[in-house]
Amino acid sequence: MSLKSGFTLLELLVAMTAASIVALSAYAFLGQNVRSYNVVLGSYADESAALIRRVQETQRKVFPVLPQDVPEKKKRADRMIRPN
């Protein structure tokens, strides 16, 4: 009986081939997920910008002059204390 320590060249080549296939598959899967994430993120940004524009247009129709642009009316007590 002889005891061998280590691997044969053929075993190492098969292991390296299997590891390469697994690594390339994982890389391709990750790349596809990143691309689809970027597409979804881009469409989300476009849709949210369109929604914001629609809300702003609706506000302009309802409030032609924005409430913060309208000067605040002074109360009678304020005019008496501060005439300006």
JSON list of C-alpha atoms in Angstrom, two decimals:
[
{"chain": "A", "resi": 1, "resn": "MET", "atom": "CA", "xyz": [0.00, 0.00, 0.00]},
{"chain": "A", "resi": 2, "resn": "SER", "atom": "CA", "xyz": [1.29, 3.34, -0.97]},
{"chain": "A", "resi": 3, "resn": "LEU", "atom": "CA", "xyz": [-0.05, 6.52, 0.56]},
{"chain": "A", "resi": 4, "resn": "LYS", "atom": "CA", "xyz": [-0.33, 9.47, -1.82]},
{"chain": "A", "resi": 5, "resn": "SER", "atom": "CA", "xyz": [-0.43, 12.97, -0.51]},
{"chain": "A", "resi": 6, "resn": "GLY", "atom": "CA", "xyz": [-1.76, 15.73, -2.76]},
{"chain": "A", "resi": 7, "resn": "PHE", "atom": "CA", "xyz": [-3.75, 15.74, -5.97]},
{"chain": "A", "resi": 8, "resn": "THR", "atom": "CA", "xyz": [-3.01, 14.70, -9.50]},
{"chain": "A", "resi": 9, "resn": "LEU", "atom": "CA", "xyz": [-2.76, 17.27, -12.24]},
{"chain": "A", "resi": 10, "resn": "LEU", "atom": "CA", "xyz": [-6.04, 16.07, -13.75]},
{"chain": "A", "resi": 11, "resn": "GLU", "atom": "CA", "xyz": [-7.90, 16.52, -10.47]},
{"chain": "A", "resi": 12, "resn": "LEU", "atom": "CA", "xyz": [-6.55, 20.05, -10.12]},
{"chain": "A", "resi": 13, "resn": "LEU", "atom": "CA", "xyz": [-7.58, 20.93, -13.69]},
{"chain": "A", "resi": 14, "resn": "VAL", "atom": "CA", "xyz": [-11.12, 19.59, -13.14]},
{"chain": "A", "resi": 15, "resn": "ALA", "atom": "CA", "xyz": [-11.43, 21.52, -9.86]},
{"chain": "A", "resi": 16, "resn": "MET", "atom": "CA", "xyz": [-10.17, 24.74, -11.47]},
{"chain": "A", "resi": 17, "resn": "THR", "atom": "CA", "xyz": [-12.59, 24.30, -14.39]},
{"chain": "A", "resi": 18, "resn": "ALA", "atom": "CA", "xyz": [-15.54, 23.77, -12.04]},
{"chain": "A", "resi": 19, "resn": "ALA", "atom": "CA", "xyz": [-14.53, 26.75, -9.91]},
{"chain": "A", "resi": 20, "resn": "SER", "atom": "CA", "xyz": [-14.18, 28.94, -13.02]},
{"chain": "A", "resi": 21, "resn": "ILE", "atom": "CA", "xyz": [-17.64, 27.95, -14.25]},
{"chain": "A", "resi": 22, "resn": "VAL", "atom": "CA", "xyz": [-19.19, 28.73, -10.86]},
{"chain": "A", "resi": 23, "resn": "ALA", "atom": "CA", "xyz": [-17.38, 32.08, -10.60]},
{"chain": "A", "resi": 24, "resn": "LEU", "atom": "CA", "xyz": [-18.34, 33.16, -14.13]},
{"chain": "A", "resi": 25, "resn": "SER", "atom": "CA", "xyz": [-21.97, 32.14, -13.56]},
{"chain": "A", "resi": 26, "resn": "ALA", "atom": "CA", "xyz": [-22.11, 34.15, -10.34]},
{"chain": "A", "resi": 27, "resn": "TYR", "atom": "CA", "xyz": [-20.50, 37.14, -12.08]},
{"chain": "A", "resi": 28, "resn": "ALA", "atom": "CA", "xyz": [-23.01, 36.99, -14.97]},
{"chain": "A", "resi": 29, "resn": "PHE", "atom": "CA", "xyz": [-25.93, 36.66, -12.55]},
{"chain": "A", "resi": 30, "resn": "LEU", "atom": "CA", "xyz": [-24.70, 39.62, -10.50]},
{"chain": "A", "resi": 31, "resn": "GLY", "atom": "CA", "xyz": [-24.16, 41.74, -13.62]},
{"chain": "A", "resi": 32, "resn": "GLN", "atom": "CA", "xyz": [-27.69, 41.02, -14.86]},
{"chain": "A", "resi": 33, "resn": "ASN", "atom": "CA", "xyz": [-29.14, 41.97, -11.47]},
{"chain": "A", "resi": 34, "resn": "VAL", "atom": "CA", "xyz": [-27.19, 45.23, -11.38]},
{"chain": "A", "resi": 35, "resn": "ARG", "atom": "CA", "xyz": [-28.38, 46.15, -14.89]},
{"chain": "A", "resi": 36, "resn": "SER", "atom": "CA", "xyz": [-32.02, 45.42, -14.07]},
{"chain": "A", "resi": 37, "resn": "TYR", "atom": "CA", "xyz": [-31.72, 47.36, -10.80]},
{"chain": "A", "resi": 38, "resn": "ASN", "atom": "CA", "xyz": [-30.39, 50.38, -12.70]},
{"chain": "A", "resi": 39, "resn": "VAL", "atom": "CA", "xyz": [-33.27, 50.17, -15.20]},
{"chain": "A", "resi": 40, "resn": "VAL", "atom": "CA", "xyz": [-35.84, 49.97, -12.41]},
{"chain": "A", "resi": 41, "resn": "LEU", "atom": "CA", "xyz": [-34.18, 52.83, -10.54]},
{"chain": "A", "resi": 42, "resn": "GLY", "atom": "CA", "xyz": [-34.15, 54.99, -13.68]},
{"chain": "A", "resi": 43, "resn": "SER", "atom": "CA", "xyz": [-37.82, 54.33, -14.42]},
{"chain": "A", "resi": 44, "resn": "TYR", "atom": "CA", "xyz": [-38.69, 55.04, -10.78]},
{"chain": "A", "resi": 45, "resn": "ALA", "atom": "CA", "xyz": [-36.88, 58.39, -10.97]},
{"chain": "A", "resi": 46, "resn": "ASP", "atom": "CA", "xyz": [-38.69, 59.28, -14.22]},
{"chain": "A", "resi": 47, "resn": "GLU", "atom": "CA", "xyz": [-42.09, 58.29, -12.82]},
{"chain": "A", "resi": 48, "resn": "SER", "atom": "CA", "xyz": [-41.59, 60.14, -9.55]},
{"chain": "A", "resi": 49, "resn": "ALA", "atom": "CA", "xyz": [-40.47, 63.28, -11.41]},
{"chain": "A", "resi": 50, "resn": "ALA", "atom": "CA", "xyz": [-43.59, 63.07, -13.60]},
{"chain": "A", "resi": 51, "resn": "LEU", "atom": "CA", "xyz": [-45.76, 62.62, -10.52]},
{"chain": "A", "resi": 52, "resn": "ILE", "atom": "CA", "xyz": [-44.21, 65.67, -8.86]},
{"chain": "A", "resi": 53, "resn": "ARG", "atom": "CA", "xyz": [-44.82, 67.71, -12.02]},
{"chain": "A", "resi": 54, "resn": "ARG", "atom": "CA", "xyz": [-48.49, 66.60, -12.10]},
{"chain": "A", "resi": 55, "resn": "VAL", "atom": "CA", "xyz": [-48.98, 67.51, -8.44]},
{"chain": "A", "resi": 56, "resn": "GLN", "atom": "CA", "xyz": [-47.39, 70.93, -8.98]},
{"chain": "A", "resi": 57, "resn": "GLU", "atom": "CA", "xyz": [-49.59, 71.59, -12.03]},
{"chain": "A", "resi": 58, "resn": "THR", "atom": "CA", "xyz": [-52.67, 70.64, -10.03]},
{"chain": "A", "resi": 59, "resn": "GLN", "atom": "CA", "xyz": [-51.62, 72.99, -7.25]},
{"chain": "A", "resi": 60, "resn": "ARG", "atom": "CA", "xyz": [-51.17, 75.81, -9.74]},
{"chain": "A", "resi": 61, "resn": "LYS", "atom": "CA", "xyz": [-54.69, 75.21, -11.09]},
{"chain": "A", "resi": 62, "resn": "VAL", "atom": "CA", "xyz": [-56.21, 75.17, -7.61]},
{"chain": "A", "resi": 63, "resn": "PHE", "atom": "CA", "xyz": [-54.03, 77.94, -6.16]},
{"chain": "A", "resi": 64, "resn": "PRO", "atom": "CA", "xyz": [-52.99, 80.30, -8.99]},
{"chain": "A", "resi": 65, "resn": "VAL", "atom": "CA", "xyz": [-51.08, 82.33, -6.41]},
{"chain": "A", "resi": 66, "resn": "LEU", "atom": "CA", "xyz": [-49.26, 80.24, -3.85]},
{"chain": "A", "resi": 67, "resn": "PRO", "atom": "CA", "xyz": [-50.30, 80.86, -0.23]},
{"chain": "A", "resi": 68, "resn": "GLN", "atom": "CA", "xyz": [-46.77, 81.85, 0.80]},
{"chain": "A", "resi": 69, "resn": "ASP", "atom": "CA", "xyz": [-46.78, 84.59, -1.89]},
{"chain": "A", "resi": 70, "resn": "VAL", "atom": "CA", "xyz": [-49.88, 86.26, -0.45]},
{"chain": "A", "resi": 71, "resn": "PRO", "atom": "CA", "xyz": [-48.94, 88.88, 2.14]},
{"chain": "A", "resi": 72, "resn": "GLU", "atom": "CA", "xyz": [-50.26, 88.12, 5.57]},
{"chain": "A", "resi": 73, "resn": "LYS", "atom": "CA", "xyz": [-53.02, 90.44, 6.74]},
{"chain": "A", "resi": 74, "resn": "LYS", "atom": "CA", "xyz": [-52.15, 92.32, 9.86]},
{"chain": "A", "resi": 75, "resn": "LYS", "atom": "CA", "xyz": [-54.53, 92.21, 12.75]},
{"chain": "A", "resi": 76, "resn": "ARG", "atom": "CA", "xyz": [-56.02, 95.42, 14.08]},
{"chain": "A", "resi": 77, "resn": "ALA", "atom": "CA", "xyz": [-54.10, 95.04, 17.33]},
{"chain": "A", "resi": 78, "resn": "ASP", "atom": "CA", "xyz": [-50.82, 94.81, 15.39]},
{"chain": "A", "resi": 79, "resn": "ARG", "atom": "CA", "xyz": [-51.62, 98.02, 13.48]},
{"chain": "A", "resi": 80, "resn": "MET", "atom": "CA", "xyz": [-52.29, 99.83, 16.70]},
{"chain": "A", "resi": 81, "resn": "ILE", "atom": "CA", "xyz": [-49.04, 98.70, 18.30]},
{"chain": "A", "resi": 82, "resn": "ARG", "atom": "CA", "xyz": [-46.89, 98.86, 15.19]},
{"chain": "A", "resi": 83, "resn": "PRO", "atom": "CA", "xyz": [-48.35, 101.28, 12.64]},
{"chain": "A", "resi": 84, "resn": "ASN", "atom": "CA", "xyz": [-46.14, 100.06, 9.78]}
]
